[in-house]
PDB file of C-alpha atoms in Angstrom:
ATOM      1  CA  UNK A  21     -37.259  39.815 236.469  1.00 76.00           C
ATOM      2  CA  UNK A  22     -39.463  42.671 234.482  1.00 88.00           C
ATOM      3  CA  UNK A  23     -37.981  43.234 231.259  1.00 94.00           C
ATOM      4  CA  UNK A  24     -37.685  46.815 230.865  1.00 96.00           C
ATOM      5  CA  UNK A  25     -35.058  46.396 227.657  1.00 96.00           C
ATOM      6  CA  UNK A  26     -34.115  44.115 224.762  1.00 97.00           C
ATOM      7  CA  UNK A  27     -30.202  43.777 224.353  1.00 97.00           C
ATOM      8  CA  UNK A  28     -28.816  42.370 221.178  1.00 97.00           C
ATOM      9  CA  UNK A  29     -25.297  41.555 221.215  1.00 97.00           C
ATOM     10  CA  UNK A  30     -23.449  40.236 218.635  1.00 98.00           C
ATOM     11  CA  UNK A  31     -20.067  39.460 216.786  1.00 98.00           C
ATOM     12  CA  UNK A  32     -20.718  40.248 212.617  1.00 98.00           C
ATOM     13  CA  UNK A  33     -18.082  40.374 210.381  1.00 98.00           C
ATOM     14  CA  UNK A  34     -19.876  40.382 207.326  1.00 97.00           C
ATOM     15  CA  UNK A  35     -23.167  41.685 208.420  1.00 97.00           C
ATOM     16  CA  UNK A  36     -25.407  38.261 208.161  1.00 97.00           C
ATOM     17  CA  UNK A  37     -25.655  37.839 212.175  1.00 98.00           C
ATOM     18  CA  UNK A  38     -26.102  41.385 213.328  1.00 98.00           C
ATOM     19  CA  UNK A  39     -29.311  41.299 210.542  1.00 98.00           C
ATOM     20  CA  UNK A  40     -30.391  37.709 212.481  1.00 98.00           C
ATOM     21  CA  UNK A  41     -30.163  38.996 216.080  1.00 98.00           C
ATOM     22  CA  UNK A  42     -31.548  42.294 214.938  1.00 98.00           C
ATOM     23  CA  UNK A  43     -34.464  40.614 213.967  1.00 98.00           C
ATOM     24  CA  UNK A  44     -35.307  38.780 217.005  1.00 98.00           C
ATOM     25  CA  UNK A  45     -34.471  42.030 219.053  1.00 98.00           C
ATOM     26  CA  UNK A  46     -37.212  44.303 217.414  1.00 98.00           C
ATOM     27  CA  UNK A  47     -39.697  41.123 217.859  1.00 98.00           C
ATOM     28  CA  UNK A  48     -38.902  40.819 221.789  1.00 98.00           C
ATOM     29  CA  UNK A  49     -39.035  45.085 221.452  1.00 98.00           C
ATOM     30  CA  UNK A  50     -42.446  44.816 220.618  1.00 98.00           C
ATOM     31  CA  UNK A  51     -43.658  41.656 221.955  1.00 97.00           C
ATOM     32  CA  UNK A  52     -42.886  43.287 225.464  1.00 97.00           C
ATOM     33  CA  UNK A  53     -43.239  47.243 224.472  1.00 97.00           C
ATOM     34  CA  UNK A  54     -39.897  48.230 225.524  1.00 97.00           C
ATOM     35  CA  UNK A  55     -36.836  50.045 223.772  1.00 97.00           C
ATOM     36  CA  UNK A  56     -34.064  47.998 222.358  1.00 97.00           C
ATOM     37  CA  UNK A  57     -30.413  48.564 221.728  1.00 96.00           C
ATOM     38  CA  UNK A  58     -27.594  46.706 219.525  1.00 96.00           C
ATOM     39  CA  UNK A  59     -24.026  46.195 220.912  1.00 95.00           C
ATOM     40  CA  UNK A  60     -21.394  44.927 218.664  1.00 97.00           C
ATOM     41  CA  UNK A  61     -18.125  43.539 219.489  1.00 97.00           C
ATOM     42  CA  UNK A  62     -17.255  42.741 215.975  1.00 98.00           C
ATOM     43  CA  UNK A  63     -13.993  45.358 215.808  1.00 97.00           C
ATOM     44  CA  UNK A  64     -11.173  46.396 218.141  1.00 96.00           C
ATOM     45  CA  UNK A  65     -13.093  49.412 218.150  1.00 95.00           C
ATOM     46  CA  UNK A  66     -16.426  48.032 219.183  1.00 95.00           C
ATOM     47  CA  UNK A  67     -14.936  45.913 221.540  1.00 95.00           C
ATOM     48  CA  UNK A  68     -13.680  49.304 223.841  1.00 93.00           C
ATOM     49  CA  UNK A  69     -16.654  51.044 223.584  1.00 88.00           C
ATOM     50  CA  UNK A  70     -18.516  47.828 225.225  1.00 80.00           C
ATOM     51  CA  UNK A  71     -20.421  48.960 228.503  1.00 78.00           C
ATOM     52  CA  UNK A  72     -21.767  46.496 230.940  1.00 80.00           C
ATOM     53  CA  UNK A  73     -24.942  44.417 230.299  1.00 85.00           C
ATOM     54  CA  UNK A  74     -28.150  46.690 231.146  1.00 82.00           C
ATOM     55  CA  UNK A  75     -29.589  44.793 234.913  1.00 85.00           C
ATOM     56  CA  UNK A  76     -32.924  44.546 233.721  1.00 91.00           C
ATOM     57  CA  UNK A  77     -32.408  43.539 229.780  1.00 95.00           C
ATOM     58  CA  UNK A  78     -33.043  40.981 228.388  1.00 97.00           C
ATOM     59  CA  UNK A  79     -30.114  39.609 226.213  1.00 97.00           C
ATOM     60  CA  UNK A  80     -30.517  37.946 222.542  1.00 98.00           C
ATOM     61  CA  UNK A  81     -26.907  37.096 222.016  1.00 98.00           C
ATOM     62  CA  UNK A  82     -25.488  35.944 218.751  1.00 98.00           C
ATOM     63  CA  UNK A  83     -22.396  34.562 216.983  1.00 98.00           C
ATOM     64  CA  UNK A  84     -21.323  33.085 213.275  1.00 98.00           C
ATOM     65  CA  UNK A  85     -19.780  29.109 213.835  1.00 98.00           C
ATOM     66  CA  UNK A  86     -15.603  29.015 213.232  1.00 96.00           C
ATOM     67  CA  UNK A  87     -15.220  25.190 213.199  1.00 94.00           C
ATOM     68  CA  UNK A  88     -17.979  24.468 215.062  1.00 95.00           C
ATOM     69  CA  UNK A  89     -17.340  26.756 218.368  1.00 96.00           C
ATOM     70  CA  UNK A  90     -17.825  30.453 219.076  1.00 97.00           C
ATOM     71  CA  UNK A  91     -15.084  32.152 217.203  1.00 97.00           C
ATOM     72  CA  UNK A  92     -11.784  31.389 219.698  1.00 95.00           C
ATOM     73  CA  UNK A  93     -10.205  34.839 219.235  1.00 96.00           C
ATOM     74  CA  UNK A  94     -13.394  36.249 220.717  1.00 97.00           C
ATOM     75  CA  UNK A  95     -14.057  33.899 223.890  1.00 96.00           C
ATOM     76  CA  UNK A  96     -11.789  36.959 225.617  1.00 94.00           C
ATOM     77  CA  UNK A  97     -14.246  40.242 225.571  1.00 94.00           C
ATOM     78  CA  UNK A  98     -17.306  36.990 225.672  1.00 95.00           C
ATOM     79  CA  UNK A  99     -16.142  36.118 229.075  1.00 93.00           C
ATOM     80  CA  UNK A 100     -15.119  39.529 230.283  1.00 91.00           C
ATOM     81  CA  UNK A 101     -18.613  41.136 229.011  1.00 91.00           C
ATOM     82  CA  UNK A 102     -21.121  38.173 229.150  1.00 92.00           C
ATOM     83  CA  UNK A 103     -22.122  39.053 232.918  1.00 92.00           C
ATOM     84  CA  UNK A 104     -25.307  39.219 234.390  1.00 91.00           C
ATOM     85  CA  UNK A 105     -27.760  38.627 237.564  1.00 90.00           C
ATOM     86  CA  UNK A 106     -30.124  36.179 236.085  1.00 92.00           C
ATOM     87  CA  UNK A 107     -30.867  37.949 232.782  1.00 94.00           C
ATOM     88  CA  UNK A 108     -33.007  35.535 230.649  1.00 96.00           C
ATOM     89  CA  UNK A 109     -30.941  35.173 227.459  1.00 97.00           C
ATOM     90  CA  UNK A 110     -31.596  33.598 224.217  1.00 98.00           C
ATOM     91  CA  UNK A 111     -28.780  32.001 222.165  1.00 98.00           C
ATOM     92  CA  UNK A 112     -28.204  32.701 218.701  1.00 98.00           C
ATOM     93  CA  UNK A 113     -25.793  30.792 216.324  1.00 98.00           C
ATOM     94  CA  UNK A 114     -25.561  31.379 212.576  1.00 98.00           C
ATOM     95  CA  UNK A 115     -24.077  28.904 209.972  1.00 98.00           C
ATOM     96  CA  UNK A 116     -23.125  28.411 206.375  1.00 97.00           C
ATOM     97  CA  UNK A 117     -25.062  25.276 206.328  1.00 95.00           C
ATOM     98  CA  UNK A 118     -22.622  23.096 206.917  1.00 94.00           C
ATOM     99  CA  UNK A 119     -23.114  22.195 210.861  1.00 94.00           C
ATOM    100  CA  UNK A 120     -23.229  24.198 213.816  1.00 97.00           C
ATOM    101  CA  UNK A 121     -21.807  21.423 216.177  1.00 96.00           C
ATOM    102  CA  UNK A 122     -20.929  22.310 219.864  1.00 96.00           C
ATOM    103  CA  UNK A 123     -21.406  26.245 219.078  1.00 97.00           C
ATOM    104  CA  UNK A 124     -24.766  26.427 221.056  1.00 98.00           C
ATOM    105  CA  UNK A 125     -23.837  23.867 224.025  1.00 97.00           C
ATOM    106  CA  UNK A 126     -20.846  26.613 224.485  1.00 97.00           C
ATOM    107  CA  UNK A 127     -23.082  29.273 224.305  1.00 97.00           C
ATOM    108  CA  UNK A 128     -25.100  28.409 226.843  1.00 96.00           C
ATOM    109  CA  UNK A 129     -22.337  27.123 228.444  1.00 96.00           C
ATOM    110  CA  UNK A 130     -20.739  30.689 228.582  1.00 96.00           C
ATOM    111  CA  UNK A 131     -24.234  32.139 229.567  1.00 96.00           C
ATOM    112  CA  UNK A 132     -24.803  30.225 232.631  1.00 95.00           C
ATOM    113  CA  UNK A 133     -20.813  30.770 233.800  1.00 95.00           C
ATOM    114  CA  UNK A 134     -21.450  34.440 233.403  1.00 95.00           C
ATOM    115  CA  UNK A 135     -24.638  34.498 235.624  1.00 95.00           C
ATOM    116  CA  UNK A 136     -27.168  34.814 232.859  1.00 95.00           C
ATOM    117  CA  UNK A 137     -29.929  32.079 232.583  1.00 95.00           C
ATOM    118  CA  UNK A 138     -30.426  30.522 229.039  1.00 96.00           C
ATOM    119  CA  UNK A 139     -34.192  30.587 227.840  1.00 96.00           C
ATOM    120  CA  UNK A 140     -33.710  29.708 224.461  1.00 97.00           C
ATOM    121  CA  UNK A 141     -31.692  28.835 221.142  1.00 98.00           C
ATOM    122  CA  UNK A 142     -31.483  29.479 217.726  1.00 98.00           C
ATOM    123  CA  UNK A 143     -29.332  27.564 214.671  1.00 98.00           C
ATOM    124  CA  UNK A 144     -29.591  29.790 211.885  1.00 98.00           C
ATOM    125  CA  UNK A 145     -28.516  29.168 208.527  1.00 98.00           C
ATOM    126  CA  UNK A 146     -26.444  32.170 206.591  1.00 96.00           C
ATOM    127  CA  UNK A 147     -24.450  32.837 203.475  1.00 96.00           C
ATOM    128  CA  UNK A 148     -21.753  30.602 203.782  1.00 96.00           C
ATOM    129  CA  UNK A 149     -18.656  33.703 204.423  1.00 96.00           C
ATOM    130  CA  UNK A 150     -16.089  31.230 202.570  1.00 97.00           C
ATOM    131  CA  UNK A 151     -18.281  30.934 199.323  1.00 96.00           C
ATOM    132  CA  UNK A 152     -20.140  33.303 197.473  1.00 93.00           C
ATOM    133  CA  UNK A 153     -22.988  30.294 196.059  1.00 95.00           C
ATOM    134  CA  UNK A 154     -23.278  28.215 200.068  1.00 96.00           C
ATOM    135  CA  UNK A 155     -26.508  29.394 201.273  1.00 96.00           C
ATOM    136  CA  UNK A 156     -26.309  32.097 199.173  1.00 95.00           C
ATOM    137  CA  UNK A 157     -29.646  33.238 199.610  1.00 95.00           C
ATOM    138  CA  UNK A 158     -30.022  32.623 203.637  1.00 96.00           C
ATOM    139  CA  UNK A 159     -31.453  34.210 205.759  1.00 97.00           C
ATOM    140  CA  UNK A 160     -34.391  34.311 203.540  1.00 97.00           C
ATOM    141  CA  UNK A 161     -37.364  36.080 204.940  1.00 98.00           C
ATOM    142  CA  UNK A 162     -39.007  32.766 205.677  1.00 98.00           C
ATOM    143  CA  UNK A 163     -35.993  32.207 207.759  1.00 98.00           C
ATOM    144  CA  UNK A 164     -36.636  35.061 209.440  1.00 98.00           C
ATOM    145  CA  UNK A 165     -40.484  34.938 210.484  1.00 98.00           C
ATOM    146  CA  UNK A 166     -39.642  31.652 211.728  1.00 98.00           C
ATOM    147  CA  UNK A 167     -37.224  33.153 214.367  1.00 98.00           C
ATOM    148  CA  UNK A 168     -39.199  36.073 214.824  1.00 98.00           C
ATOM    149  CA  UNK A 169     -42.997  33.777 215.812  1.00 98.00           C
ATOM    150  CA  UNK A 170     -39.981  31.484 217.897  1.00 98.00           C
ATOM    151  CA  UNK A 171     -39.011  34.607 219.895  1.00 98.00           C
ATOM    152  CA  UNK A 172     -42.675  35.628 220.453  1.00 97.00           C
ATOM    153  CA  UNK A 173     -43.873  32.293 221.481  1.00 96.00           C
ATOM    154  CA  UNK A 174     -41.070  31.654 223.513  1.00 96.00           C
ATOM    155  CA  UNK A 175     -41.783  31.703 227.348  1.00 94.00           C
ATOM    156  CA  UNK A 176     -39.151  33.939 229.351  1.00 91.00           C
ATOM    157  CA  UNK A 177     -39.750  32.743 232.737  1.00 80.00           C
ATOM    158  CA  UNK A 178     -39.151  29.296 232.862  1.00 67.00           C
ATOM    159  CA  UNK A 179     -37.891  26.603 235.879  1.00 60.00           C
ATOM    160  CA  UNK A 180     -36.753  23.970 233.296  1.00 72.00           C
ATOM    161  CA  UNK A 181     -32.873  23.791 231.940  1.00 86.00           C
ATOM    162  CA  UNK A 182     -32.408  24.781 228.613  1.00 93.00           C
ATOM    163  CA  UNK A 183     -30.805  21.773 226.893  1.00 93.00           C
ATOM    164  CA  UNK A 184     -29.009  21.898 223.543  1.00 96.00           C
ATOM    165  CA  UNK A 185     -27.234  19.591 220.922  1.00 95.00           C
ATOM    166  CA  UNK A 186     -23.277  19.219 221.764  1.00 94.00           C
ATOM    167  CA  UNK A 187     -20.974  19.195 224.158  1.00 88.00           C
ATOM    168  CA  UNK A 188     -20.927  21.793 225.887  1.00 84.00           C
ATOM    169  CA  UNK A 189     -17.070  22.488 227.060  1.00 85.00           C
ATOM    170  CA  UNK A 190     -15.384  20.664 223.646  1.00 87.00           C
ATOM    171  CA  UNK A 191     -11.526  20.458 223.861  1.00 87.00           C
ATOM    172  CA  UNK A 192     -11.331  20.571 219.509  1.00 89.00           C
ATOM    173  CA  UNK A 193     -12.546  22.339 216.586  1.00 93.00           C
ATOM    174  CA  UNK A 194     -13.560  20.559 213.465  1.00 94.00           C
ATOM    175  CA  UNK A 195     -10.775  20.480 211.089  1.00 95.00           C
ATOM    176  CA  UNK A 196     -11.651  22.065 207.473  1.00 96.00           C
ATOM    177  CA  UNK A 197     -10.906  19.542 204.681  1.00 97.00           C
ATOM    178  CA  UNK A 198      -9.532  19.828 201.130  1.00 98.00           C
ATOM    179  CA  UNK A 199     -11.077  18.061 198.305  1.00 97.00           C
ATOM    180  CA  UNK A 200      -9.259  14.780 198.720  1.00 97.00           C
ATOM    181  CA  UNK A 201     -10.809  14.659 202.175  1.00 96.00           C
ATOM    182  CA  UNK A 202      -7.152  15.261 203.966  1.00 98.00           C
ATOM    183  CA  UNK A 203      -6.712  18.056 206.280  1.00 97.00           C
ATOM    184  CA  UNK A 204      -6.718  21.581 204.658  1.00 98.00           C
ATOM    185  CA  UNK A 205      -3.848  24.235 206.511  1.00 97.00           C
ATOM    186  CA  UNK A 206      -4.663  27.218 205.458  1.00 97.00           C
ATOM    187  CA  UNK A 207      -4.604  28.974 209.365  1.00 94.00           C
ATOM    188  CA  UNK A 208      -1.420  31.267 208.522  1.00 94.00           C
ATOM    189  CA  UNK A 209      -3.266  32.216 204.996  1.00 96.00           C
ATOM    190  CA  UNK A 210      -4.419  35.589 204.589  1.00 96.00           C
ATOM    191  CA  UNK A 211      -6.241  37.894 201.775  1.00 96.00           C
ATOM    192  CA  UNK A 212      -3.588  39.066 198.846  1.00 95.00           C
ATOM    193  CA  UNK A 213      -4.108  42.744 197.275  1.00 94.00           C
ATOM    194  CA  UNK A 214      -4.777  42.982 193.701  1.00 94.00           C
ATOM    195  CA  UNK A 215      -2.058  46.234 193.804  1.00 89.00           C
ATOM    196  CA  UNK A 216      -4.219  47.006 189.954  1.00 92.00           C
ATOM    197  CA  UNK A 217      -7.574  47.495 191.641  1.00 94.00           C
ATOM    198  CA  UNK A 218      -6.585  48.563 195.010  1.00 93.00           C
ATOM    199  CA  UNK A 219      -7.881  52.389 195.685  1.00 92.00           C
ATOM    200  CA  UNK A 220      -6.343  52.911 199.034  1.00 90.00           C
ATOM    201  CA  UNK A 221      -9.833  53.802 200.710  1.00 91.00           C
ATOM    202  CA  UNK A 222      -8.978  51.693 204.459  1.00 92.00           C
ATOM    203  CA  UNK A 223     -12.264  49.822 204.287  1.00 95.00           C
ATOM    204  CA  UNK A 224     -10.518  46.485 205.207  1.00 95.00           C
ATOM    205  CA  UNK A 225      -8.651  48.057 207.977  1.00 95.00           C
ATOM    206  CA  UNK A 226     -11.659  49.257 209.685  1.00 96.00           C
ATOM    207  CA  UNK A 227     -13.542  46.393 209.459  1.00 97.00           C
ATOM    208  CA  UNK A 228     -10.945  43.753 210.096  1.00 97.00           C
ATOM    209  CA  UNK A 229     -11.969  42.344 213.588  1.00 97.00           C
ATOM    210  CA  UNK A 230      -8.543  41.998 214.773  1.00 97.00           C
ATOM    211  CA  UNK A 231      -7.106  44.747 213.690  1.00 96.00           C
ATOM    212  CA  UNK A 232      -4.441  43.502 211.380  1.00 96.00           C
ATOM    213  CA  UNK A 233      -4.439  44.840 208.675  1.00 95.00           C
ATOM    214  CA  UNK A 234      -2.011  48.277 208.684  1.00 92.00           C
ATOM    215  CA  UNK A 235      -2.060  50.878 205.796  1.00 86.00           C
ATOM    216  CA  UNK A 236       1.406  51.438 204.567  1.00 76.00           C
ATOM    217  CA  UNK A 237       1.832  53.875 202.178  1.00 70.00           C
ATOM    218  CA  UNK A 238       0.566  51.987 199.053  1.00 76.00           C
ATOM    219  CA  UNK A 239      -1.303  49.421 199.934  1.00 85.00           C
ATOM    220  CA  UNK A 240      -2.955  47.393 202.961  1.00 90.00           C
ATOM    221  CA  UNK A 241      -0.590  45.478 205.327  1.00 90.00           C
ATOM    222  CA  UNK A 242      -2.039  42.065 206.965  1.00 92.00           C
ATOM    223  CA  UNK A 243      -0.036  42.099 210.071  1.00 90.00           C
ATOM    224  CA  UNK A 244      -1.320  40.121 212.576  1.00 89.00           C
ATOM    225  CA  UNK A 245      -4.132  37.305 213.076  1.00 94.00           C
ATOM    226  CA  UNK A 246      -6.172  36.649 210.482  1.00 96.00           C
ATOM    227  CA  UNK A 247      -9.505  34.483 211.572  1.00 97.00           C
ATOM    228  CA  UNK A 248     -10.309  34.132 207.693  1.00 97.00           C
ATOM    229  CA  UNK A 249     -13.573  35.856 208.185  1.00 97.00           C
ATOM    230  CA  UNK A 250     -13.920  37.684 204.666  1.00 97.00           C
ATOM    231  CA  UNK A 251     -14.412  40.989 206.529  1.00 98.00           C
ATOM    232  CA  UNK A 252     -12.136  42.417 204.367  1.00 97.00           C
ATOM    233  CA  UNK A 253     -12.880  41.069 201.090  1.00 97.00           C
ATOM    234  CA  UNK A 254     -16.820  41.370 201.175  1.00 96.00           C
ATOM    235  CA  UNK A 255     -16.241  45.304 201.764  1.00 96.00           C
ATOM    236  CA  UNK A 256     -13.448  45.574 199.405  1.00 96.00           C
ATOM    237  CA  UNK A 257     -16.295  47.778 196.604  1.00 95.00           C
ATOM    238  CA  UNK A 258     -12.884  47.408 194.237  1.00 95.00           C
ATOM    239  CA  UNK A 259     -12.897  43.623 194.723  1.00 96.00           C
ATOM    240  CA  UNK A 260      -9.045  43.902 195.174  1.00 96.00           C
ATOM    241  CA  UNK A 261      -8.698  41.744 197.967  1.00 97.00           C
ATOM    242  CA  UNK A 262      -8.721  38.047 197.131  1.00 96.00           C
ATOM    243  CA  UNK A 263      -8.001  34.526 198.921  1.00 97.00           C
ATOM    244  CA  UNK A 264      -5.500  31.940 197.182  1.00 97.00           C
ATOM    245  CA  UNK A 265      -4.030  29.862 199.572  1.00 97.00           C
ATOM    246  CA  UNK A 266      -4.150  26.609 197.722  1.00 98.00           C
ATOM    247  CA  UNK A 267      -6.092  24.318 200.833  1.00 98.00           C
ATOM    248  CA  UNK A 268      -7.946  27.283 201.578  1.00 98.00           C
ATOM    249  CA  UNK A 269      -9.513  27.184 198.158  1.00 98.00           C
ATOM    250  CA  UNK A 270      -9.706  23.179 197.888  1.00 98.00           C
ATOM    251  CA  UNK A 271     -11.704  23.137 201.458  1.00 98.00           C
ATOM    252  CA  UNK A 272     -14.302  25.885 199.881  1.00 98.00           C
ATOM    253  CA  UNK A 273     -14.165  23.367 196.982  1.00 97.00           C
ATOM    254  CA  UNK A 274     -15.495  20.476 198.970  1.00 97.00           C
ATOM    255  CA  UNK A 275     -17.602  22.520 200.930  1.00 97.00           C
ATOM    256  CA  UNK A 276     -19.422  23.432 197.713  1.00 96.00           C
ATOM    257  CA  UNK A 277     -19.634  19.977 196.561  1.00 96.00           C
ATOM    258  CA  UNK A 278     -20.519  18.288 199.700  1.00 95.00           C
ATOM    259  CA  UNK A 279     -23.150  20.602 201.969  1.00 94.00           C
ATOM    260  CA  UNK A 280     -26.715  20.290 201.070  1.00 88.00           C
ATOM    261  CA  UNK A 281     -28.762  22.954 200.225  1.00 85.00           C
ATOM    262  CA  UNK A 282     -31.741  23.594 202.122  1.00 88.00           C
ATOM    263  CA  UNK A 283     -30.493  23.306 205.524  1.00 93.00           C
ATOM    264  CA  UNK A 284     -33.361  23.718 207.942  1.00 96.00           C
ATOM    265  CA  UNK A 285     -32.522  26.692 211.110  1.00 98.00           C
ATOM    266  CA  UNK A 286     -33.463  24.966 214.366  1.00 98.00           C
ATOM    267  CA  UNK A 287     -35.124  25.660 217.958  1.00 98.00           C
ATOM    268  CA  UNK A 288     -34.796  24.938 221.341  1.00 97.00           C
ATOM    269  CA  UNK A 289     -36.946  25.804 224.360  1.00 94.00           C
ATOM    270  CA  UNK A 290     -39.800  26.654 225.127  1.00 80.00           C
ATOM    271  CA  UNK A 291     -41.381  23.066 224.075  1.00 63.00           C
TER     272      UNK A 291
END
């Protein structure tokens, strides 16, 4: 296939994997001379104005780790969208630095099911979205020259099977733990509203990725699913928008105490 066009898709809450696959997009845009474009399916919003993959594209697709998988609430628009006819796509997953797990295997996984063929793949260590120290600094700009010389080195055309760590159809999610190393259940727990610093602007309702949060007439409303993805309360400028479910705030805790610093982003394909 002649690539006449770089597509970067990508689901971004907070902004950290839009600026990753962003950055492997313009180095494929220029490694091949073509034009480039972004599609998001981070918001309700992004998710209707979705066209169809471009036939002659080829597709750097990228998504944060929820427990070790692609983000469940999302697999929906991934399997409706993620079509092609043998589109060469590269695999992006980015991570707080605890573990990626079977995020990539499903990935490619999902790729290959929706007709695209897997080239290559990309661990990529973030700002941790549950703690505002874990990875703090990440993606660094070390971090990224390393994926963009990956994407520039990496052959396009290739007969061998992309393999990756992980299983690649997992039945479970890793279970977040509190402090004592039990279980943490914090999956009904969403944001609270500081009502004292609260302006009423509707930030967190227009980024909320599953539309659930509702503006009443004083204050914002969380509704319906929340996938604890600090959408919200990293755009809240007033800071009125907090977490403090008890396990929630143990697991970030032990998070904090337990995950190294340092965490290397890793490769696949092209070897």
């Amino acid at each position: 296939m002649k690539i006449e066009q770089i597509a970067g898709i990508y689901f971004s809450p907070t902004g950290g994997t839009r600026k990753i696959v962003e950055t492997a997009v313009q180095a494929l845009a220029a490694r091949f001379g073509v034009p480039y474009q972004m599609v998001s399916y981070t918001t309700p919003a992004d998710r209707e104005r979705a066209v169809s993959l471009p036939p002659a594209a080829l597709v750097v697709w990228g998504t944060p780790v929820y427990a070790g998988r692609i983000p469940n609430k999302t697999l929906p628009f991934v399997d409706a969208f993620l079509r092609g006819n043998g589109n060469p796509l590269i695999a992006i997953a980015t991570f707080g630095g605890r573990h990626y797990a079977n995020t990539l295997s499903e990935m490619v996984l999902k790729a290959r099911q929706g007709g695209l063929s897997p080239v290559g793949a990309a661990a990529m260590v973030c700002r941790h979205v549950f703690s505002p120290t874990l990875s703090a600094s990440r993606p660094t700009e070390d971090d990224l020259q390393q994926l963009r010389d990956f994407v520039t080195r990496l052959p396009i055309e290739k007969s061998e099977i992309l393999s990756v760590p992980g299983e690649p159809d997992p039945q479970s999610y890793y279970t977040p733990l509190k402090e004592d190393l039990q279980p943490a259940k914090f999956l009904k727990s969403k944001p609270q509203v500081n009502e004292n610093q609260c302006v009423h602007c509707g930030k967190c309702a227009e980024v909320c990725p599953m539309g659930s949060i509702v503006l009443s007439t004083k204050f914002p409303v969380f509704e319906g699913t929340c996938i604890k993805c600090q959408a919200c309360i990293r755009n809240c400028a007033q800071h009125a928008l907090r977490m403090e479910d008890a396990d929630f705030l143990s697991h970030v805790r032990m998070l904090e105490a337990t995950v190294k610093e340092g965490r290397e982003n890793e490769f696949y394909g092209g070897n």
